[in-house]
mmCIF file of C-alpha atoms and ligand atoms in Angstrom:
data_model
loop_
_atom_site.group_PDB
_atom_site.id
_atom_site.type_symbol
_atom_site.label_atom_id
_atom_site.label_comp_id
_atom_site.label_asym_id
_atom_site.label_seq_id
_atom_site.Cartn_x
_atom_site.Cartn_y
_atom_site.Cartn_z
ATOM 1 C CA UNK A 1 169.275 65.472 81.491
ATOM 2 C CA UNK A 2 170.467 67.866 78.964
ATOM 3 C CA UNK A 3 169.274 70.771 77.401
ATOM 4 C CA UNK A 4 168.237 68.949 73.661
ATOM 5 C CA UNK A 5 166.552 65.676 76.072
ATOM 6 C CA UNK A 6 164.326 68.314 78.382
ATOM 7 C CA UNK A 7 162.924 70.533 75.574
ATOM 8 C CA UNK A 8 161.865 66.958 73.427
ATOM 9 C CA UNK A 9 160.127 66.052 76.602
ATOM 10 C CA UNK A 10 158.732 69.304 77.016
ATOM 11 C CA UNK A 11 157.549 68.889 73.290
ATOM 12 C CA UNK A 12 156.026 65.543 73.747
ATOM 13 C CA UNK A 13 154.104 66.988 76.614
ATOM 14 C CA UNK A 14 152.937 69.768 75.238
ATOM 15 C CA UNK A 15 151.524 67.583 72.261
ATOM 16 C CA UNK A 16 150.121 65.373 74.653
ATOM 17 C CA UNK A 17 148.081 68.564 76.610
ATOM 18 C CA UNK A 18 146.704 69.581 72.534
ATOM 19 C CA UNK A 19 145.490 66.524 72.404
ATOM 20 C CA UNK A 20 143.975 65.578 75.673
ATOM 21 C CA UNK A 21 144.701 64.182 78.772
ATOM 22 C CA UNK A 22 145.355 60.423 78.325
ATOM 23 C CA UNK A 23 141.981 58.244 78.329
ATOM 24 C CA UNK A 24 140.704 57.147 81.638
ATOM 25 C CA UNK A 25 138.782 54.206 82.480
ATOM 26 C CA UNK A 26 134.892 55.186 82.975
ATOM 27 C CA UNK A 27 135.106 54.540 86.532
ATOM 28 C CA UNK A 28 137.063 57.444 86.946
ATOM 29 C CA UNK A 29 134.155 59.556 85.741
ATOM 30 C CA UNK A 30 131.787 59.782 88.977
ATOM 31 C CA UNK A 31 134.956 60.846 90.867
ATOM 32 C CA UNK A 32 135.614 63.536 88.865
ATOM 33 C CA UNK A 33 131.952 64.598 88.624
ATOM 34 C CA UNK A 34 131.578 64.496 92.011
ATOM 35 C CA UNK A 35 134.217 66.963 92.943
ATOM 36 C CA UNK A 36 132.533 69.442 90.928
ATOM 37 C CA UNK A 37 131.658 72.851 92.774
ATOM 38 C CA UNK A 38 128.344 71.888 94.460
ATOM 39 C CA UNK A 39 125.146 73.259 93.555
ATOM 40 C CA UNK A 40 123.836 76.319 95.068
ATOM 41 C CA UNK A 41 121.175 74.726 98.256
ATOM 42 C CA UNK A 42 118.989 78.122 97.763
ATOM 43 C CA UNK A 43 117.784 78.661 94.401
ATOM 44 C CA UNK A 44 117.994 82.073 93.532
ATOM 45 C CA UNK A 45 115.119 83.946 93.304
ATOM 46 C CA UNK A 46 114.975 84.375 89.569
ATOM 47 C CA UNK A 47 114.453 80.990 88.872
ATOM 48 C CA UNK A 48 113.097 81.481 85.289
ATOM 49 C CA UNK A 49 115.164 78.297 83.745
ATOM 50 C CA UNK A 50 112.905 76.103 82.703
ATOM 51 C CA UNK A 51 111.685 73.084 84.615
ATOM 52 C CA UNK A 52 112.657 70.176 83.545
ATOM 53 C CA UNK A 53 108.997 68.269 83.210
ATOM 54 C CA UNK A 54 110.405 65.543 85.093
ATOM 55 C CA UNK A 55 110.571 67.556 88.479
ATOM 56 C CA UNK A 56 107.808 67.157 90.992
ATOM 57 C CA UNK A 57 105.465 70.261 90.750
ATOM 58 C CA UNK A 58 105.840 72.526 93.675
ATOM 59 C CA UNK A 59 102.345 71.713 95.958
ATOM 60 C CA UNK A 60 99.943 73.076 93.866
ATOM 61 C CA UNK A 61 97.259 73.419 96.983
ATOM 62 C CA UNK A 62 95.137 76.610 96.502
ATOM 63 C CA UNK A 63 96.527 79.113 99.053
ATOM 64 C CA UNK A 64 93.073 79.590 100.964
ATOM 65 C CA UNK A 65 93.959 76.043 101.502
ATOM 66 C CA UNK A 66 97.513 76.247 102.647
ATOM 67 C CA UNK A 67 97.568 77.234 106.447
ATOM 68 C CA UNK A 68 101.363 78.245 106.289
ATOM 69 C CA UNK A 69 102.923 81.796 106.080
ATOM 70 C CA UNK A 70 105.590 80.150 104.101
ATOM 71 C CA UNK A 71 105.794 81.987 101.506
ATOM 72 C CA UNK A 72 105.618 80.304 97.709
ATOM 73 C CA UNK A 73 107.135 82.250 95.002
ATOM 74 C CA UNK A 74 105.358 81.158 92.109
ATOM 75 C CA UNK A 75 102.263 83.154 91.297
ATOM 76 C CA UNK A 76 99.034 80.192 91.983
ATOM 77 C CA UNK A 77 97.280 82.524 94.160
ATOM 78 C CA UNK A 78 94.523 83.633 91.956
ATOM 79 C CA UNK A 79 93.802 83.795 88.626
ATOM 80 C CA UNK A 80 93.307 87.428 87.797
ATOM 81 C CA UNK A 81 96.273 89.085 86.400
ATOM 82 C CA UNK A 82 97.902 90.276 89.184
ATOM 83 C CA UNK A 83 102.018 90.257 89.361
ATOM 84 C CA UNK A 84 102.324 88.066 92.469
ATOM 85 C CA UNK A 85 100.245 86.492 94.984
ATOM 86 C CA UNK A 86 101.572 84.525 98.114
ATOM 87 C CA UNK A 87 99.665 82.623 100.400
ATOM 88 C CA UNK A 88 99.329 83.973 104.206
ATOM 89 C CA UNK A 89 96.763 81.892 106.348
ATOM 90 C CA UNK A 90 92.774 82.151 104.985
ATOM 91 C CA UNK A 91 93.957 84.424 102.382
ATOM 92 C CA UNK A 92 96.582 85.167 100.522
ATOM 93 C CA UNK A 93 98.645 88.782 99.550
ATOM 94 C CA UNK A 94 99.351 90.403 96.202
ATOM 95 C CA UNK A 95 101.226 93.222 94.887
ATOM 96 C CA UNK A 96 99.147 95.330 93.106
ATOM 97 C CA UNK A 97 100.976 97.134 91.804
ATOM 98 C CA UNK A 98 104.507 99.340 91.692
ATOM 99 C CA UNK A 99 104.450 103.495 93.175
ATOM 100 C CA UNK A 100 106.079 106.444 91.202
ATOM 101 C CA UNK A 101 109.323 104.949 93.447
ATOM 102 C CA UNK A 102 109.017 101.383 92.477
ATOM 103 C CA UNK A 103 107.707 100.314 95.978
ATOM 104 C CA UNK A 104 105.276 97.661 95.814
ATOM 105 C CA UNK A 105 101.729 98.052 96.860
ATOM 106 C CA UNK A 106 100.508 95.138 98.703
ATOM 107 C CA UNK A 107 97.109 94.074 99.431
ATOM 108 C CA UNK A 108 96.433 91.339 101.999
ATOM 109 C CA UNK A 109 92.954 89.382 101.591
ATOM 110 C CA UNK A 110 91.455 87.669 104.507
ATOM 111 C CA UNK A 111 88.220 85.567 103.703
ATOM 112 C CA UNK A 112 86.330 84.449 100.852
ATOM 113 C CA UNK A 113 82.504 86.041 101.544
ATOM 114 C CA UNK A 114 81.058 88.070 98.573
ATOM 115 C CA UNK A 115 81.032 91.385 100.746
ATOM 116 C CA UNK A 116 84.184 93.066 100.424
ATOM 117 C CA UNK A 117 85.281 95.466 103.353
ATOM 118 C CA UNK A 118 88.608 97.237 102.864
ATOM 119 C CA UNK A 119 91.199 99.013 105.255
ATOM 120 C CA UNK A 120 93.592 100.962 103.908
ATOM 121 C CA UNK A 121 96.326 102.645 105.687
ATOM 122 C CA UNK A 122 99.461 105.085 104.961
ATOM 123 C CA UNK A 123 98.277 107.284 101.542
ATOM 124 C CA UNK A 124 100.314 109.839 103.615
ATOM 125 C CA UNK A 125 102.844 107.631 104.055
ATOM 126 C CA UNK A 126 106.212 107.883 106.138
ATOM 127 C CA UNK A 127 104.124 111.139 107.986
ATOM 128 C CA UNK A 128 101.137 109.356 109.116
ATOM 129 C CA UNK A 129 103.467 106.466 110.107
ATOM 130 C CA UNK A 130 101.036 105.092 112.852
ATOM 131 C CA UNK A 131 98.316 104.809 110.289
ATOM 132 C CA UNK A 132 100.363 102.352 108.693
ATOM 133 C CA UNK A 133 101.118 100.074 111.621
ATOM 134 C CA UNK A 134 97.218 100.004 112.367
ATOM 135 C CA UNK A 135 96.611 98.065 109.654
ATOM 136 C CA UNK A 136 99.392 95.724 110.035
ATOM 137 C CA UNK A 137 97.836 95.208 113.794
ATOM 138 C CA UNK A 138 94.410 94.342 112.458
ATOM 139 C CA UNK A 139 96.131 92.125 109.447
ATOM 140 C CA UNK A 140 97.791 90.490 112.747
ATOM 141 C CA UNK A 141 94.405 90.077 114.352
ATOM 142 C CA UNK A 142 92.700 88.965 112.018
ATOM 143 C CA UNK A 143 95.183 86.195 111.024
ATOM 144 C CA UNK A 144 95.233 85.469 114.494
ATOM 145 C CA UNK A 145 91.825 85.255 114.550
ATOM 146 C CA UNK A 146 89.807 84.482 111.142
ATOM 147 C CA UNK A 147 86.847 83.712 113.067
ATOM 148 C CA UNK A 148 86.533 87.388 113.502
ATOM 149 C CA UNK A 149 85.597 87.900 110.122
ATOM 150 C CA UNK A 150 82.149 86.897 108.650
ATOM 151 C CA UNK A 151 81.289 84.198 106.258
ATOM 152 C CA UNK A 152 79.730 86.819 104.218
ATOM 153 C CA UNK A 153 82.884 88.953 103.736
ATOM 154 C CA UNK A 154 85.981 89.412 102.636
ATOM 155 C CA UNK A 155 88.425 91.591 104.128
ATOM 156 C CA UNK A 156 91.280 93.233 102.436
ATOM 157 C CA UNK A 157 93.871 95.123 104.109
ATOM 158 C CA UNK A 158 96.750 97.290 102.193
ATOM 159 C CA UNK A 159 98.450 99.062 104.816
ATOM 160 C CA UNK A 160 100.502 101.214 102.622
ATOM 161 C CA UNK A 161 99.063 103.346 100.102
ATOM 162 C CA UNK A 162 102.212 105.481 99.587
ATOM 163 C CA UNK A 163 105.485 103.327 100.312
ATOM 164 C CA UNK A 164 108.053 105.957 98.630
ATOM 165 C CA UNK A 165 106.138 107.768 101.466
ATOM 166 C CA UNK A 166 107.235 105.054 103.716
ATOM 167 C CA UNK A 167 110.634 103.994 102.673
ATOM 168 C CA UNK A 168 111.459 107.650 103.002
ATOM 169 C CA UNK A 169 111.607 108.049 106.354
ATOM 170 C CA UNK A 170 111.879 104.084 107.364
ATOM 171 C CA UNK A 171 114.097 103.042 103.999
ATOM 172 C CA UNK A 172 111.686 100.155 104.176
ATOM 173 C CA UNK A 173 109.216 98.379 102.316
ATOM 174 C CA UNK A 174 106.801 96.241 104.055
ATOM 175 C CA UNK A 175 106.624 95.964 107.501
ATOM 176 C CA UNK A 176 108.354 98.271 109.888
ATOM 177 C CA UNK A 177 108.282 99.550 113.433
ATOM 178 C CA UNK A 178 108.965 102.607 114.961
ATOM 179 C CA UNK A 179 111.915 102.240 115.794
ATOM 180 C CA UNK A 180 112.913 102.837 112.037
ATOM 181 C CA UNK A 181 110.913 105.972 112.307
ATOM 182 C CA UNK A 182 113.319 109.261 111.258
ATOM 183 C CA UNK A 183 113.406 112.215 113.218
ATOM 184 C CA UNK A 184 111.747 113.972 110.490
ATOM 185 C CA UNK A 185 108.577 112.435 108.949
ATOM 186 C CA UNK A 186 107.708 115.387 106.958
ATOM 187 C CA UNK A 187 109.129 113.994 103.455
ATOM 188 C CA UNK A 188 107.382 110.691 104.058
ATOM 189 C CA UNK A 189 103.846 112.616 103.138
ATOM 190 C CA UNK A 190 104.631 112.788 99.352
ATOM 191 C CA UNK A 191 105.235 109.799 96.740
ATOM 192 C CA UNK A 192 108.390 110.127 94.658
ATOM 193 C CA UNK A 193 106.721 112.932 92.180
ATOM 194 C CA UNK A 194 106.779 114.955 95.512
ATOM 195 C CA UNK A 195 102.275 114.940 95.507
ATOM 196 C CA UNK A 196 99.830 114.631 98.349
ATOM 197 C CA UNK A 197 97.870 111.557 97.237
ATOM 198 C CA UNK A 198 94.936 112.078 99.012
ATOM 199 C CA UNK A 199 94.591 115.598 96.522
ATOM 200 C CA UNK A 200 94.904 113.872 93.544
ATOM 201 C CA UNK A 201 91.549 111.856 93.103
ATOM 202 C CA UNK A 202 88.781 113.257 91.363
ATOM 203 C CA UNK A 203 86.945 115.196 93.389
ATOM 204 C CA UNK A 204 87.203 119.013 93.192
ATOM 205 C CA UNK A 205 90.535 118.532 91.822
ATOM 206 C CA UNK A 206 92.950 121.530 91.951
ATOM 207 C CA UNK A 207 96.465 121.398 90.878
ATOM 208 C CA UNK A 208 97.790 123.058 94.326
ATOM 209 C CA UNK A 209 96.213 121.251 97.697
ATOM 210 C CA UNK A 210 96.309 121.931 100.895
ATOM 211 C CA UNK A 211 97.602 120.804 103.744
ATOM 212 C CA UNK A 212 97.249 123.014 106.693
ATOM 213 C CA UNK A 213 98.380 126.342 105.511
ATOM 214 C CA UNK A 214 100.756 125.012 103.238
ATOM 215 C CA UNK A 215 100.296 124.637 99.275
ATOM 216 C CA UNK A 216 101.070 121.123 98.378
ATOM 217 C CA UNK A 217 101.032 119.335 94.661
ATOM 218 C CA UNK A 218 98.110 117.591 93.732
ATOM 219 C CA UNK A 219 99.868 116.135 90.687
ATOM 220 C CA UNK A 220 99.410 117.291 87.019
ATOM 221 C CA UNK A 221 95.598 115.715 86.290
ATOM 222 C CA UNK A 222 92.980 113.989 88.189
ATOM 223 C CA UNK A 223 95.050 110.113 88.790
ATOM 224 C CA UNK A 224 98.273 111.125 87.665
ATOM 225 C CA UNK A 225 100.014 109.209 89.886
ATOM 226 C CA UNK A 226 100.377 105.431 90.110
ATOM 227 C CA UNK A 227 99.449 104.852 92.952
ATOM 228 C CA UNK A 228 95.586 106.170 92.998
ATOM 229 C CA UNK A 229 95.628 104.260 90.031
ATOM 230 C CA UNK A 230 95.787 101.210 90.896
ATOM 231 C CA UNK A 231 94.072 101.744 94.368
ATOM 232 C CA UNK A 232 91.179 103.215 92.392
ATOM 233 C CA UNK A 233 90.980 100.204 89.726
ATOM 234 C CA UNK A 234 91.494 98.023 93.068
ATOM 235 C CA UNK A 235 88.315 99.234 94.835
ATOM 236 C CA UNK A 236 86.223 99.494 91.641
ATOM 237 C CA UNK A 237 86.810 96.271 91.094
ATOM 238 C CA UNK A 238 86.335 95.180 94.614
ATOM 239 C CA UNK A 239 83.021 97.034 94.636
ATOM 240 C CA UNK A 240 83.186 97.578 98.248
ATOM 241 C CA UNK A 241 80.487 97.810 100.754
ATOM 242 C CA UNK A 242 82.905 100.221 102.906
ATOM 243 C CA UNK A 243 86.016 101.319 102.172
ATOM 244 C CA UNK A 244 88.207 102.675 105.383
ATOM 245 C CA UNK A 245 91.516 105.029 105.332
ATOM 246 C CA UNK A 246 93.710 105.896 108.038
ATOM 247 C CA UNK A 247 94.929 108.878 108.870
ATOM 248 C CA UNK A 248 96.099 111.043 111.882
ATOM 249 C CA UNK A 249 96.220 112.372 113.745
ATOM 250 C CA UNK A 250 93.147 115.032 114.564
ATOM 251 C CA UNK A 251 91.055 112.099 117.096
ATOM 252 C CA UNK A 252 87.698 111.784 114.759
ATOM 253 C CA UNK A 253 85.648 109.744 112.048
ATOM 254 C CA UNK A 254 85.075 112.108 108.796
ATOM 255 C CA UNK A 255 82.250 110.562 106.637
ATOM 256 C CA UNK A 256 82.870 110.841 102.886
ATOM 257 C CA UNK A 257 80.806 112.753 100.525
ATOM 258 C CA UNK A 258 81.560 114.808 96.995
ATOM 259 C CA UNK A 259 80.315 117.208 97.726
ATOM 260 C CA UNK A 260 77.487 115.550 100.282
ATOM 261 C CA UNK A 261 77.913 113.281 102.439
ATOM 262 C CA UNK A 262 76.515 109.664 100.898
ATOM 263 C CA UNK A 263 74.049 108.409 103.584
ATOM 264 C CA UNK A 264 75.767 104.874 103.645
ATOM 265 C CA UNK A 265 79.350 106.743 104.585
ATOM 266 C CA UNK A 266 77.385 107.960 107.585
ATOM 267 C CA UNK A 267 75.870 105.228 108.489
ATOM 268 C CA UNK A 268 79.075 103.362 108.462
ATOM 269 C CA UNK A 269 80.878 105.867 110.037
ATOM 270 C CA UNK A 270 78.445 106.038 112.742
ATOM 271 C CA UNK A 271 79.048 102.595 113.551
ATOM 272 C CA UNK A 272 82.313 102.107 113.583
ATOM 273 C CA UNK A 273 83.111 105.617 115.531
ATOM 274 C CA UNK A 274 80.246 104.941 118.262
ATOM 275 C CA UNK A 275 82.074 101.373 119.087
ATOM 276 C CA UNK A 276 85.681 103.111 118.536
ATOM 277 C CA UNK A 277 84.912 106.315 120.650
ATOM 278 C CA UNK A 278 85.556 108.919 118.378
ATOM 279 C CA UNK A 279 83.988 111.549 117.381
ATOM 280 C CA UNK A 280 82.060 111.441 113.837
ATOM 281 C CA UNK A 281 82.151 114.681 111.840
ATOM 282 C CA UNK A 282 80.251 114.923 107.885
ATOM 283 C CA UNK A 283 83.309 116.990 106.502
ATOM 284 C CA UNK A 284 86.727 118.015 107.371
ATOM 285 C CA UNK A 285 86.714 121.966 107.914
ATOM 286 C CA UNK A 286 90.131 122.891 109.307
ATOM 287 C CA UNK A 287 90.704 123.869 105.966
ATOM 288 C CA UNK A 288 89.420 123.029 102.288
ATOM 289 C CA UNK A 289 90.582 119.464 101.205
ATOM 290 C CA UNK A 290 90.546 118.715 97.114
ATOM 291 C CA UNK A 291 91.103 115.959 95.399
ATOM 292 C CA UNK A 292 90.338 113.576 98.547
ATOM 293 C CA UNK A 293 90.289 109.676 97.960
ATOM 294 C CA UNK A 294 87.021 108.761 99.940
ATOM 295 C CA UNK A 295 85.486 111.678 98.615
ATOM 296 C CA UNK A 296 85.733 110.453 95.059
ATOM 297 C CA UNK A 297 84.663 106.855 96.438
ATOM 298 C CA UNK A 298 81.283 108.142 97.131
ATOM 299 C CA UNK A 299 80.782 109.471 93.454
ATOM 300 C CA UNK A 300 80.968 106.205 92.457
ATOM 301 C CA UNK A 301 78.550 104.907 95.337
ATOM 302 C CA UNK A 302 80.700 103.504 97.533
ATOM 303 C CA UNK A 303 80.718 103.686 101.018
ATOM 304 C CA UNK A 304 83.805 105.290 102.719
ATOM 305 C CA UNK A 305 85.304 107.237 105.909
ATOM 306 C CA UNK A 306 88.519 108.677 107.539
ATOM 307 C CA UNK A 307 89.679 107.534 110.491
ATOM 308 C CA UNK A 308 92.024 109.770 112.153
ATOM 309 C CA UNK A 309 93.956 108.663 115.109
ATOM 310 C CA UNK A 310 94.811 110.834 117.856
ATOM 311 C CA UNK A 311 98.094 111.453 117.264
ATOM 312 C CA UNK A 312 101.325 110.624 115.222
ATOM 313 C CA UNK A 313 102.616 107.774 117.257
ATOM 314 C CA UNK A 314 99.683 105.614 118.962
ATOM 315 C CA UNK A 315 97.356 103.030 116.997
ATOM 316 C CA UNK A 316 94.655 103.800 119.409
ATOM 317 C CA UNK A 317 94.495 99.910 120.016
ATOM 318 C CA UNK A 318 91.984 98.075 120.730
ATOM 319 C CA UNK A 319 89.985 101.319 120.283
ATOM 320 C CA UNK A 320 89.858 100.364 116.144
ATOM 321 C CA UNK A 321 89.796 96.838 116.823
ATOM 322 C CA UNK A 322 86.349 97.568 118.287
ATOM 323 C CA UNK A 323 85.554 100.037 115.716
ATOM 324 C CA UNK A 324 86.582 97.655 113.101
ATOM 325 C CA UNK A 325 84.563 94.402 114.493
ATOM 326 C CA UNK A 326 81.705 96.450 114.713
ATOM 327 C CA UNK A 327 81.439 97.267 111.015
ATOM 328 C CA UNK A 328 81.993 93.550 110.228
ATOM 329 C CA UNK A 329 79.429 92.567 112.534
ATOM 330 C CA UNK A 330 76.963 95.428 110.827
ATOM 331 C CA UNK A 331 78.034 93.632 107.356
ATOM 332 C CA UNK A 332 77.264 90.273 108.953
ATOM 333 C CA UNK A 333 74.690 88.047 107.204
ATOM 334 C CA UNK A 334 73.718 84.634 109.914
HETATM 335 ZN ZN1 LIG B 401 96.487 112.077 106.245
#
């Protein structure tokens, strides 16, 4: 072939590429689609393409119907306006909300009575570790076990009140064991604005708290901080017969009063520390506590205590497991 011959060819096949491969017969077509890059088998997560309305709906079962801890991405658990809900068995968990870090705040509700009973662990976060980790262990006995809680109530569970607390010495949301622990839990007290939460509710609010004989920030106002927000529009909401936070580690039950102790804290207290073996004290008097959660719980009427376990590493288990089915048998309507 010489030089003039190749670059005509050359010519007629580049005209030929401008104006499209030659035709092909329609079988051809299902070949060629076929060899297409296959779809993805796991949708991603942000799935927010429309549905085509010929798809199937996803199940649309209620999830206090669902008895699977598969977890269902769309948002069907309730219909308050909550950001997400996802069935667990006889209940289902939502995120309340987001922390000054952008950790998620998760509640976990267990029954469908009219009485609502609520644990809540970790407001002092990565530091008071184990107070975390109780709550997961009732949320695991209870699931375990749904016959454990009356037909009267419903129990909610958030086991972490302060996860930038949390994630700061685990660098995990959710659940976690101690193994992830660091060395050094003393950062994990604070949020991400670097304040004690349990100073910041609205009861004898100062700016500066303390914790032992250490000045710690109580935030700028009464509620300043995300999280107390949306645990305190939680429980209102909830309207709670008792309302229980963990703590440790000084081995007691401290009823809940601003400033006097609300009789229905003591009672409460009284029942769930007599069947838990710990001692019940009115007030905390190491050293003046401001701004305390339960505290402001009983301004509003509702019945509250600490529990503080013994230490920084044990759950004191099944010690609160008695403690706790105690107080749900006191709440108990045959
Ligand atoms: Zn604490």
């Amino acid at each position: 072939m010489n030089k003039p011959h190749a670059l005509f060819t050359l010519l007629l096949l580049l005209l030929a590429g401008c104006t499209g491969p030659a035709p092909q017969s329609v079988a051809d077509l299902p070949t060629r689609a076929a060899t297409a890059v296959p779809l993805p088998t796991a949708l991603p997560t942000n799935t927010a393409v429309p549905i085509p309305p010929t798809f199937t709906p996803v199940p649309t079962a209620l999830p206090s119907d669902t008895p699977t801890v598969t977890p269902i991405p769309t948002a069907t658990a309730t219909a308050t306006a909550v950001p997400t809900s996802t069935a667990v068995p006889y209940g289902y968990s939502t995120i309340l909300g987001y922390s000054a870090g952008g950790h998620p705040i998760t509640a976990y509700q267990l029954g469908n009575g009219p009485d609502q009973v609520l644990f809540i662990g970790g407001i002092h976060g990565g530091y008071e570790w184990n107070s975390i980790l109780v709550t997961y262990r009732a949320l695991d006995y209870f699931l375990e076990n749904p016959d454990a809680i009356p037909a009267n109530i419903t129990l909610t569970i958030i086991p972490a009140a302060n996860p930038d607390g949390q994630f700061a010495v685990t660098g995990l949301e959710g659940r976690f064991t101690a193994a992830d622990v660091a060395t050094d839990t003393f950062p994990g007290r604070f949020n991400a604005n670097n304040v004690d939460l349990n100073r910041n509710w609205d009861c004898n609010w100062e700016p500066t708290g303390l914790w032992r004989n250490q000045e710690v920030s109580a935030g700028a106002y009464p509620f300043s901080e995300p999280e107390n927000v949306i645990l305190r529009d939680f429980i209102l909401a909830k309207n709670p017969v008792a309302t229980i936070f963990y703590h440790s580690a000084f081995y007691a039950v401290f009823t809940a009063g601003c400033p006097d102790t609300l009789p229905a804290s003591r009672e409460i207290a009284d029942v769930y520390a007599y069947a838990a073996n710990y001692p019940v004290y009115e007030q905390f008097t190491s050293y003046p506590i401001t701004g305390d959660a339960g505290d402001w719980l009983a301004t509003q009427g509702i019945a509250s205590f600490t529990v503080e376990l013994t230490n920084h590493t044990d759950l004191d288990w099944p010690q609160n497991l008695y403690g706790m089915l105690a107080l749900l048998d006191y709440f108990a309507q045959e």
